[in-house]
Tab-separated table of C-alpha atoms (C1' of nucleotides) in Angstrom:
chain	number	residue	atom	x	y	z
A	1	MET	CA	-52.753	10.380	-13.347
A	2	ALA	CA	-49.935	8.923	-11.330
A	3	GLN	CA	-47.257	11.416	-10.353
A	4	THR	CA	-44.101	9.235	-10.674
A	5	PRO	CA	-45.739	6.467	-8.714
A	6	ASP	CA	-42.791	4.334	-7.803
A	7	ILE	CA	-39.591	5.895	-9.041
A	8	SER	CA	-39.897	8.524	-6.376
A	9	ASN	CA	-36.865	10.676	-5.872
A	10	ASP	CA	-36.387	11.407	-2.259
A	11	LEU	CA	-33.484	13.310	-0.827
A	12	ALA	CA	-31.468	10.245	0.106
A	13	THR	CA	-31.666	9.024	-3.469
A	14	ASP	CA	-30.555	12.356	-4.854
A	15	ILE	CA	-27.608	12.408	-2.514
A	16	TRP	CA	-26.672	8.882	-3.465
A	17	VAL	CA	-26.809	9.659	-7.161
A	18	ARG	CA	-24.647	12.731	-6.827
A	19	LEU	CA	-22.271	10.971	-4.518
A	20	SER	CA	-21.836	8.296	-7.158
A	21	ARG	CA	-21.295	10.775	-9.930
A	22	ALA	CA	-18.855	12.839	-7.943
A	23	HIS	CA	-16.912	9.767	-7.003
A	24	MET	CA	-16.755	8.461	-10.538
A	25	LYS	CA	-15.743	11.832	-11.839
A	26	VAL	CA	-12.874	12.328	-9.440
A	27	GLN	CA	-11.690	8.778	-9.769
A	28	ALA	CA	-11.731	8.999	-13.549
A	29	SER	CA	-9.711	12.224	-13.488
A	30	ILE	CA	-7.058	10.751	-11.278
A	31	GLU	CA	-6.779	7.502	-13.190
A	32	ALA	CA	-6.622	9.377	-16.472
A	33	ALA	CA	-3.859	11.631	-15.200
A	34	LEU	CA	-1.847	8.664	-13.974
A	35	LYS	CA	-2.295	6.770	-17.201
A	36	ALA	CA	-1.375	9.823	-19.246
A	37	ALA	CA	1.838	10.067	-17.252
A	38	GLY	CA	2.588	6.408	-17.904
A	39	LEU	CA	2.200	5.523	-14.251
A	40	PRO	CA	0.393	2.666	-12.501
A	41	SER	CA	-3.137	2.872	-11.186
A	42	LEU	CA	-4.501	4.271	-7.957
A	43	ALA	CA	-4.668	0.831	-6.394
A	44	TRP	CA	-0.924	0.510	-6.781
A	45	TYR	CA	-0.447	3.922	-5.235
A	46	ASP	CA	-2.490	3.063	-2.193
A	47	ALA	CA	-0.628	-0.167	-1.655
A	48	LEU	CA	2.764	1.504	-2.077
A	49	ARG	CA	1.806	4.206	0.370
A	50	GLU	CA	0.871	1.642	2.989
A	51	LEU	CA	4.045	-0.291	2.371
A	52	GLU	CA	6.116	2.826	2.732
A	53	ARG	CA	4.540	3.540	6.098
A	54	PHE	CA	6.014	0.346	7.443
A	55	GLY	CA	9.584	1.481	7.146
A	56	PRO	CA	12.560	-0.780	6.531
A	57	GLU	CA	11.390	-3.725	8.639
A	58	GLY	CA	8.327	-4.027	6.464
A	59	GLY	CA	4.919	-5.184	7.565
A	60	ARG	CA	2.323	-7.854	7.041
A	61	ALA	CA	-0.298	-8.251	4.366
A	62	PHE	CA	-3.214	-8.367	6.767
A	63	GLU	CA	-2.177	-5.000	8.185
A	64	VAL	CA	-2.317	-3.486	4.733
A	65	GLN	CA	-5.587	-5.172	4.025
A	66	ALA	CA	-7.285	-3.611	7.019
A	67	ARG	CA	-6.370	-0.135	5.839
A	68	LEU	CA	-7.005	-0.673	2.175
A	69	LEU	CA	-10.500	-2.090	1.843
A	70	LEU	CA	-9.441	-4.698	-0.676
A	71	PRO	CA	-10.531	-8.309	-0.404
A	72	GLN	CA	-7.828	-10.659	0.804
A	73	TYR	CA	-7.291	-12.310	-2.566
A	74	GLY	CA	-7.269	-8.964	-4.295
A	75	LEU	CA	-4.469	-7.702	-2.130
A	76	SER	CA	-2.583	-10.950	-2.528
A	77	ARG	CA	-2.631	-10.584	-6.271
A	78	LEU	CA	-1.837	-6.891	-6.205
A	79	LEU	CA	1.208	-7.630	-4.073
A	80	GLY	CA	2.215	-10.258	-6.576
A	81	LYS	CA	2.185	-7.676	-9.331
A	82	LEU	CA	4.030	-5.103	-7.271
A	83	GLU	CA	6.685	-7.681	-6.543
A	84	LYS	CA	7.009	-8.649	-10.176
A	85	ALA	CA	7.376	-4.969	-11.035
A	86	GLY	CA	10.231	-4.730	-8.553
A	87	TYR	CA	8.468	-2.349	-6.183
A	88	LEU	CA	8.287	-4.770	-3.297
A	89	VAL	CA	9.915	-7.838	-1.835
A	90	ARG	CA	8.091	-10.502	0.121
A	91	LYS	CA	10.449	-12.200	2.515
A	92	ASN	CA	9.573	-15.105	4.703
A	93	CYS	CA	8.474	-14.011	8.088
A	94	ALA	CA	10.616	-14.985	11.052
A	95	GLU	CA	7.971	-14.740	13.749
A	96	ASP	CA	5.134	-16.344	11.813
A	97	GLY	CA	5.807	-19.123	9.378
A	98	ARG	CA	2.534	-18.574	7.566
A	99	GLY	CA	3.122	-14.962	6.696
A	100	LYS	CA	5.434	-12.841	4.640
A	101	ARG	CA	7.082	-9.607	5.543
A	102	LEU	CA	6.433	-6.933	2.946
A	103	VAL	CA	9.190	-4.446	2.235
A	104	ILE	CA	8.988	-1.680	-0.345
A	105	THR	CA	12.028	-1.242	-2.553
A	106	ASP	CA	13.783	2.010	-3.432
A	107	GLN	CA	12.294	1.721	-6.865
A	108	GLY	CA	8.886	1.384	-5.249
A	109	LYS	CA	9.459	4.521	-3.226
A	110	ARG	CA	10.542	6.409	-6.296
A	111	VAL	CA	7.511	5.481	-8.318
A	112	ARG	CA	5.198	6.337	-5.449
A	113	ARG	CA	6.696	9.787	-5.239
A	114	LYS	CA	6.292	10.297	-8.947
A	115	MET	CA	2.702	9.162	-8.726
A	116	TRP	CA	1.984	11.458	-5.851
A	117	ARG	CA	2.872	14.526	-7.861
A	118	VAL	CA	0.458	13.559	-10.607
A	119	TYR	CA	-2.167	12.371	-8.161
A	120	ARG	CA	-2.049	15.549	-6.161
A	121	ALA	CA	-2.313	17.792	-9.197
A	122	ALA	CA	-5.281	15.820	-10.486
A	123	LEU	CA	-6.926	16.029	-7.093
A	124	LYS	CA	-6.452	19.745	-7.003
A	125	ARG	CA	-8.128	20.093	-10.375
A	126	ALA	CA	-10.960	17.678	-9.605
A	127	VAL	CA	-11.651	18.704	-6.023
A	128	GLY	CA	-9.705	21.632	-4.656
A	129	ASP	CA	-10.416	24.024	-7.474
A	130	LYS	CA	-14.096	23.185	-7.498
A	131	LEU	CA	-14.766	24.048	-3.886
A	132	PRO	CA	-14.675	27.751	-3.235
A	133	GLU	CA	-13.519	29.235	0.014
A	134	ASN	CA	-14.097	27.217	3.084
A	135	ASP	CA	-16.648	24.770	1.837
A	136	GLY	CA	-14.026	22.049	1.985
A	137	PRO	CA	-14.138	21.400	5.716
A	138	LEU	CA	-17.909	21.481	5.570
A	139	LEU	CA	-18.084	18.844	2.866
A	140	LEU	CA	-15.505	16.827	4.761
A	141	ALA	CA	-17.652	16.880	7.871
A	142	LEU	CA	-20.807	15.924	6.034
A	143	LEU	CA	-19.148	13.022	4.267
A	144	GLU	CA	-17.820	11.873	7.576
A	145	ARG	CA	-21.372	11.348	8.763
A	146	LEU	CA	-22.002	8.748	6.099
A	147	LYS	CA	-19.266	6.607	7.478
B	1	MET	CA	13.262	15.344	11.045
B	2	ALA	CA	10.926	15.401	8.052
B	3	GLN	CA	7.303	16.007	8.924
B	4	THR	CA	5.588	13.636	6.462
B	5	PRO	CA	7.670	14.921	3.606
B	6	ASP	CA	5.776	13.649	0.621
B	7	ILE	CA	2.620	11.895	1.739
B	8	SER	CA	1.158	15.239	2.609
B	9	ASN	CA	-2.515	15.251	3.391
B	10	ASP	CA	-4.100	18.324	2.069
B	11	LEU	CA	-7.778	19.050	2.228
B	12	ALA	CA	-8.521	17.841	-1.276
B	13	THR	CA	-6.981	14.495	-0.448
B	14	ASP	CA	-8.990	14.155	2.726
B	15	ILE	CA	-12.162	14.917	0.880
B	16	TRP	CA	-11.313	12.412	-1.803
B	17	VAL	CA	-10.612	9.694	0.729
B	18	ARG	CA	-13.854	10.250	2.579
B	19	LEU	CA	-15.787	10.537	-0.621
B	20	SER	CA	-14.436	7.154	-1.621
B	21	ARG	CA	-15.246	5.571	1.680
B	22	ALA	CA	-18.723	7.018	1.818
B	23	HIS	CA	-19.401	5.845	-1.689
B	24	MET	CA	-18.146	2.347	-1.035
B	25	LYS	CA	-20.090	2.134	2.171
B	26	VAL	CA	-23.407	3.152	0.680
B	27	GLN	CA	-22.910	1.033	-2.393
B	28	ALA	CA	-22.042	-1.997	-0.318
B	29	SER	CA	-25.143	-1.542	1.850
B	30	ILE	CA	-27.423	-1.364	-1.136
B	31	GLU	CA	-25.873	-4.302	-2.939
B	32	ALA	CA	-25.968	-6.365	0.216
B	33	ALA	CA	-29.628	-5.589	0.778
B	34	LEU	CA	-30.497	-6.514	-2.792
B	35	LYS	CA	-28.535	-9.722	-2.635
B	36	ALA	CA	-30.080	-10.641	0.703
B	37	ALA	CA	-33.498	-10.209	-0.879
B	38	GLY	CA	-32.503	-12.459	-3.765
B	39	LEU	CA	-32.714	-9.600	-6.243
B	40	PRO	CA	-30.393	-8.503	-9.058
B	41	SER	CA	-27.695	-5.894	-8.678
B	42	LEU	CA	-27.862	-2.128	-8.813
B	43	ALA	CA	-26.695	-2.074	-12.407
B	44	TRP	CA	-29.768	-4.036	-13.384
B	45	TYR	CA	-31.953	-1.642	-11.444
B	46	ASP	CA	-30.546	1.378	-13.182
B	47	ALA	CA	-31.021	-0.168	-16.571
B	48	LEU	CA	-34.573	-1.259	-15.803
B	49	ARG	CA	-35.426	2.194	-14.559
B	50	GLU	CA	-34.205	3.778	-17.770
B	51	LEU	CA	-36.067	1.224	-19.836
B	52	GLU	CA	-39.244	1.895	-17.934
B	53	ARG	CA	-38.948	5.590	-18.627
B	54	PHE	CA	-39.297	4.907	-22.318
B	55	GLY	CA	-42.825	3.638	-22.081
B	56	PRO	CA	-44.390	1.049	-24.371
B	57	GLU	CA	-42.695	2.176	-27.589
B	58	GLY	CA	-39.340	1.489	-26.014
B	59	GLY	CA	-36.136	3.340	-26.706
B	60	ARG	CA	-32.636	2.954	-28.043
B	61	ALA	CA	-29.515	1.623	-26.405
B	62	PHE	CA	-27.476	4.752	-26.980
B	63	GLU	CA	-30.088	6.795	-25.148
B	64	VAL	CA	-29.752	4.569	-22.128
B	65	GLN	CA	-26.011	4.667	-22.363
B	66	ALA	CA	-25.884	8.426	-22.163
B	67	ARG	CA	-27.802	8.407	-18.901
B	68	LEU	CA	-26.128	5.417	-17.373
B	69	LEU	CA	-22.389	6.036	-17.591
B	70	LEU	CA	-21.668	2.517	-18.729
B	71	PRO	CA	-19.324	1.797	-21.609
B	72	GLN	CA	-21.053	0.812	-24.811
B	73	TYR	CA	-20.061	-2.836	-24.655
B	74	GLY	CA	-20.980	-3.018	-20.995
B	75	LEU	CA	-24.493	-1.869	-21.696
B	76	SER	CA	-24.765	-4.197	-24.654
B	77	ARG	CA	-23.944	-7.147	-22.462
B	78	LEU	CA	-26.149	-6.014	-19.616
B	79	LEU	CA	-29.056	-5.750	-22.037
B	80	GLY	CA	-28.269	-9.246	-23.202
B	81	LYS	CA	-28.612	-10.542	-19.669
B	82	LEU	CA	-31.781	-8.602	-19.015
B	83	GLU	CA	-33.264	-10.038	-22.163
B	84	LYS	CA	-32.252	-13.555	-21.234
B	85	ALA	CA	-33.863	-13.036	-17.845
B	86	GLY	CA	-37.085	-12.039	-19.572
B	87	TYR	CA	-37.056	-8.445	-18.344
B	88	LEU	CA	-36.626	-6.894	-21.746
B	89	VAL	CA	-37.185	-7.503	-25.427
B	90	ARG	CA	-34.992	-6.142	-28.177
B	91	LYS	CA	-36.982	-5.739	-31.339
B	92	ASN	CA	-35.585	-4.656	-34.655
B	93	CYS	CA	-35.879	-0.989	-35.168
B	94	ALA	CA	-38.079	0.256	-37.975
B	95	GLU	CA	-36.535	3.678	-38.467
B	96	ASP	CA	-32.900	2.597	-38.172
B	97	GLY	CA	-31.783	-0.763	-39.458
B	98	ARG	CA	-28.668	-0.749	-37.279
B	99	GLY	CA	-30.432	-0.372	-33.968
B	100	LYS	CA	-32.836	-2.190	-31.733
B	101	ARG	CA	-35.799	-0.867	-29.904
B	102	LEU	CA	-35.653	-1.781	-26.221
B	103	VAL	CA	-38.899	-2.536	-24.459
B	104	ILE	CA	-39.194	-3.544	-20.829
B	105	THR	CA	-41.522	-6.461	-20.093
B	106	ASP	CA	-44.151	-6.660	-17.383
B	107	GLN	CA	-41.895	-9.015	-15.539
B	108	GLY	CA	-39.152	-6.429	-15.800
B	109	LYS	CA	-41.414	-3.786	-14.336
B	110	ARG	CA	-42.393	-6.056	-11.498
B	111	VAL	CA	-38.841	-6.865	-10.529
B	112	ARG	CA	-37.852	-3.207	-10.702
B	113	ARG	CA	-40.623	-2.334	-8.304
B	114	LYS	CA	-39.551	-5.053	-5.919
B	115	MET	CA	-35.989	-3.837	-6.098
B	116	TRP	CA	-36.980	-0.285	-5.468
B	117	ARG	CA	-38.526	-1.137	-2.111
B	118	VAL	CA	-35.339	-2.813	-0.963
B	119	TYR	CA	-33.136	-0.171	-2.544
B	120	ARG	CA	-35.030	2.656	-0.940
B	121	ALA	CA	-34.969	1.107	2.513
B	122	ALA	CA	-31.220	0.514	2.248
B	123	LEU	CA	-30.713	4.076	1.127
B	124	LYS	CA	-32.659	5.376	4.058
B	125	ARG	CA	-30.489	3.400	6.438
B	126	ALA	CA	-27.214	4.283	4.738
B	127	VAL	CA	-27.895	7.914	3.961
B	128	GLY	CA	-31.148	9.376	5.244
B	129	ASP	CA	-30.793	8.239	8.815
B	130	LYS	CA	-27.205	9.408	9.027
B	131	LEU	CA	-27.869	13.004	8.090
B	132	PRO	CA	-29.611	14.941	10.820
B	133	GLU	CA	-32.029	17.731	10.130
B	134	ASN	CA	-31.493	19.707	7.008
B	135	ASP	CA	-27.922	18.808	6.252
B	136	GLY	CA	-29.148	16.817	3.289
B	137	PRO	CA	-29.702	19.705	0.905
B	138	LEU	CA	-26.380	21.150	1.959
B	139	LEU	CA	-24.499	17.971	1.174
B	140	LEU	CA	-26.392	17.701	-2.071
B	141	ALA	CA	-25.304	21.179	-3.074
B	142	LEU	CA	-21.689	20.585	-2.169
B	143	LEU	CA	-21.537	17.332	-4.086
B	144	GLU	CA	-23.041	19.103	-7.044
B	145	ARG	CA	-19.989	21.349	-7.178
B	146	LEU	CA	-17.716	18.379	-7.853
B	147	LYS	CA	-19.604	17.601	-10.991
C	1	DT	C1'	-25.703	7.037	-57.923
C	2	DG	C1'	-21.361	5.530	-55.738
C	3	DC	C1'	-17.896	5.772	-52.435
C	4	DA	C1'	-15.927	7.439	-48.204
C	5	DT	C1'	-16.905	8.117	-43.601
C	6	DG	C1'	-19.622	7.872	-39.383
C	7	DT	C1'	-22.677	5.509	-36.062
C	8	DC	C1'	-25.207	1.500	-33.663
C	9	DA	C1'	-24.584	-2.467	-31.498
C	10	DA	C1'	-22.272	-7.011	-30.797
C	11	DT	C1'	-18.337	-9.941	-29.892
C	12	DG	C1'	-13.445	-12.337	-29.688
C	13	DC	C1'	-9.837	-12.251	-26.820
C	14	DA	C1'	-6.968	-11.114	-23.022
C	15	DT	C1'	-7.064	-9.470	-18.363
C	16	DT	C1'	-9.172	-8.946	-13.982
C	17	DT	C1'	-12.315	-10.140	-10.451
C	18	DG	C1'	-15.025	-12.922	-7.118
C	19	DC	C1'	-15.732	-17.054	-4.824
C	20	DA	C1'	-14.398	-21.062	-2.905
C	21	DT	C1'	-10.897	-23.679	-1.569
C	22	DC	C1'	-6.193	-25.047	-0.508
C	23	DT	C1'	-1.690	-25.313	1.945
C	24	DA	C1'	0.898	-24.196	5.693
C	25	DT	C1'	1.392	-22.819	10.164
C	26	DA	C1'	-0.244	-21.160	14.724
C	27	DA	C1'	-3.022	-21.421	18.845
C	28	DC	C1'	-5.828	-23.755	21.878
C	29	DG	C1'	-7.851	-27.463	24.782
C	30	DG	C1'	-7.505	-31.694	26.869
D	1	DC	C1'	1.893	-34.059	23.235
D	2	DC	C1'	-1.812	-34.660	20.132
D	3	DG	C1'	-5.987	-33.439	17.779
D	4	DT	C1'	-8.980	-29.644	16.699
D	5	DT	C1'	-9.843	-25.239	15.213
D	6	DA	C1'	-8.303	-20.654	13.585
D	7	DT	C1'	-5.479	-17.647	10.740
D	8	DA	C1'	-2.143	-16.066	6.832
D	9	DG	C1'	-1.852	-16.018	2.363
D	10	DA	C1'	-2.137	-18.190	-2.464
D	11	DT	C1'	-4.691	-20.074	-6.306
D	12	DG	C1'	-8.070	-22.724	-9.682
D	13	DC	C1'	-11.909	-21.763	-11.984
D	14	DA	C1'	-15.874	-19.360	-13.553
D	15	DA	C1'	-17.804	-14.901	-14.438
D	16	DA	C1'	-17.165	-10.092	-15.443
D	17	DT	C1'	-14.638	-6.419	-17.712
D	18	DG	C1'	-11.800	-3.637	-20.996
D	19	DC	C1'	-10.173	-3.084	-25.454
D	20	DA	C1'	-10.180	-3.507	-30.091
D	21	DT	C1'	-12.594	-4.811	-33.888
D	22	DT	C1'	-16.441	-6.301	-36.665
D	23	DG	C1'	-20.848	-6.231	-39.290
D	24	DA	C1'	-24.565	-3.848	-40.578
D	25	DC	C1'	-26.515	0.143	-41.841
D	26	DA	C1'	-26.783	5.422	-42.292
D	27	DT	C1'	-25.110	9.776	-43.856
D	28	DG	C1'	-22.597	13.078	-46.490
D	29	DC	C1'	-20.575	14.532	-50.436
D	30	DA	C1'	-18.805	14.415	-55.317
DNA sequence: TGCATGTCAATGCATTTGCATCTATAACGG
DNA sequence: CCGTTATAGATGCAAATGCATTGACATGCA
């Protein structure tokens, strides 16, 4: 009488499903917290963080892209918005006429800091508080394997 | 000399970052495998699976929605596409004049089965093969805590 | 019954995304 | 030096998505 003939649920599938749910859940919490605080989205945070790493000389878009996992056009447009918001300036690049040098503004730094407080608190609620004791490092190690 | 004053990396953040990366990685593998096989996306699979669960009498959209984590309008449009593709029929609902009864077609069942083979193989590569021994249940349990 | 309120599902409209392509410049090979 | 190919980044257009609202019906309550 056919015991779930084709929709079989093996372990890998279960892990994938829970991984998805966990990811969605955490992401939703963070985004909701940011929105509730009237702050920009996670994507903006990530970009600002990378920009801030560059320091005052700034850096190039393709460097950010490598660390951010966004498609090239996605980053290009995100940078456009950040610039329009006044969080970033794109100056022509001296050593490479094709590229721009990306420099975060003071305003950009300020908003990133604000976001970090909210972000961190949300993360604590959605992750830290849910993992008792020393299960954190264990989960970290296991996730690392899926890399 | 300020040791990473504000971009502090606590454990929760590390877990979140790796969770994101793992999720993206697995998702990308599955989607790529489906696309390479000329099959529809994961979202279609999930919907078809839920529809198939209903059996021949079909079921309602809101029931699917609860299990699928899609917004209402997203599901509505996805169902529209599935119907246009011939994988589903929406018949007027006898017991509730507002709703439709969703019934998967034979063609829908066939394509779901095809997808499952590809999906499952991709999942094995992206998850099963990466987790040695009995770490699977452990990871499963830890992810469950983030629910 | 009759009206207010709630629910199911679809859709118009603005925004965002993905894909392909484009422009501009650099790097290379002869 | 020139022509070819590669790389940085932007953008036009079509498709997808989010949000708000609608239309149709159900439900609850006086």
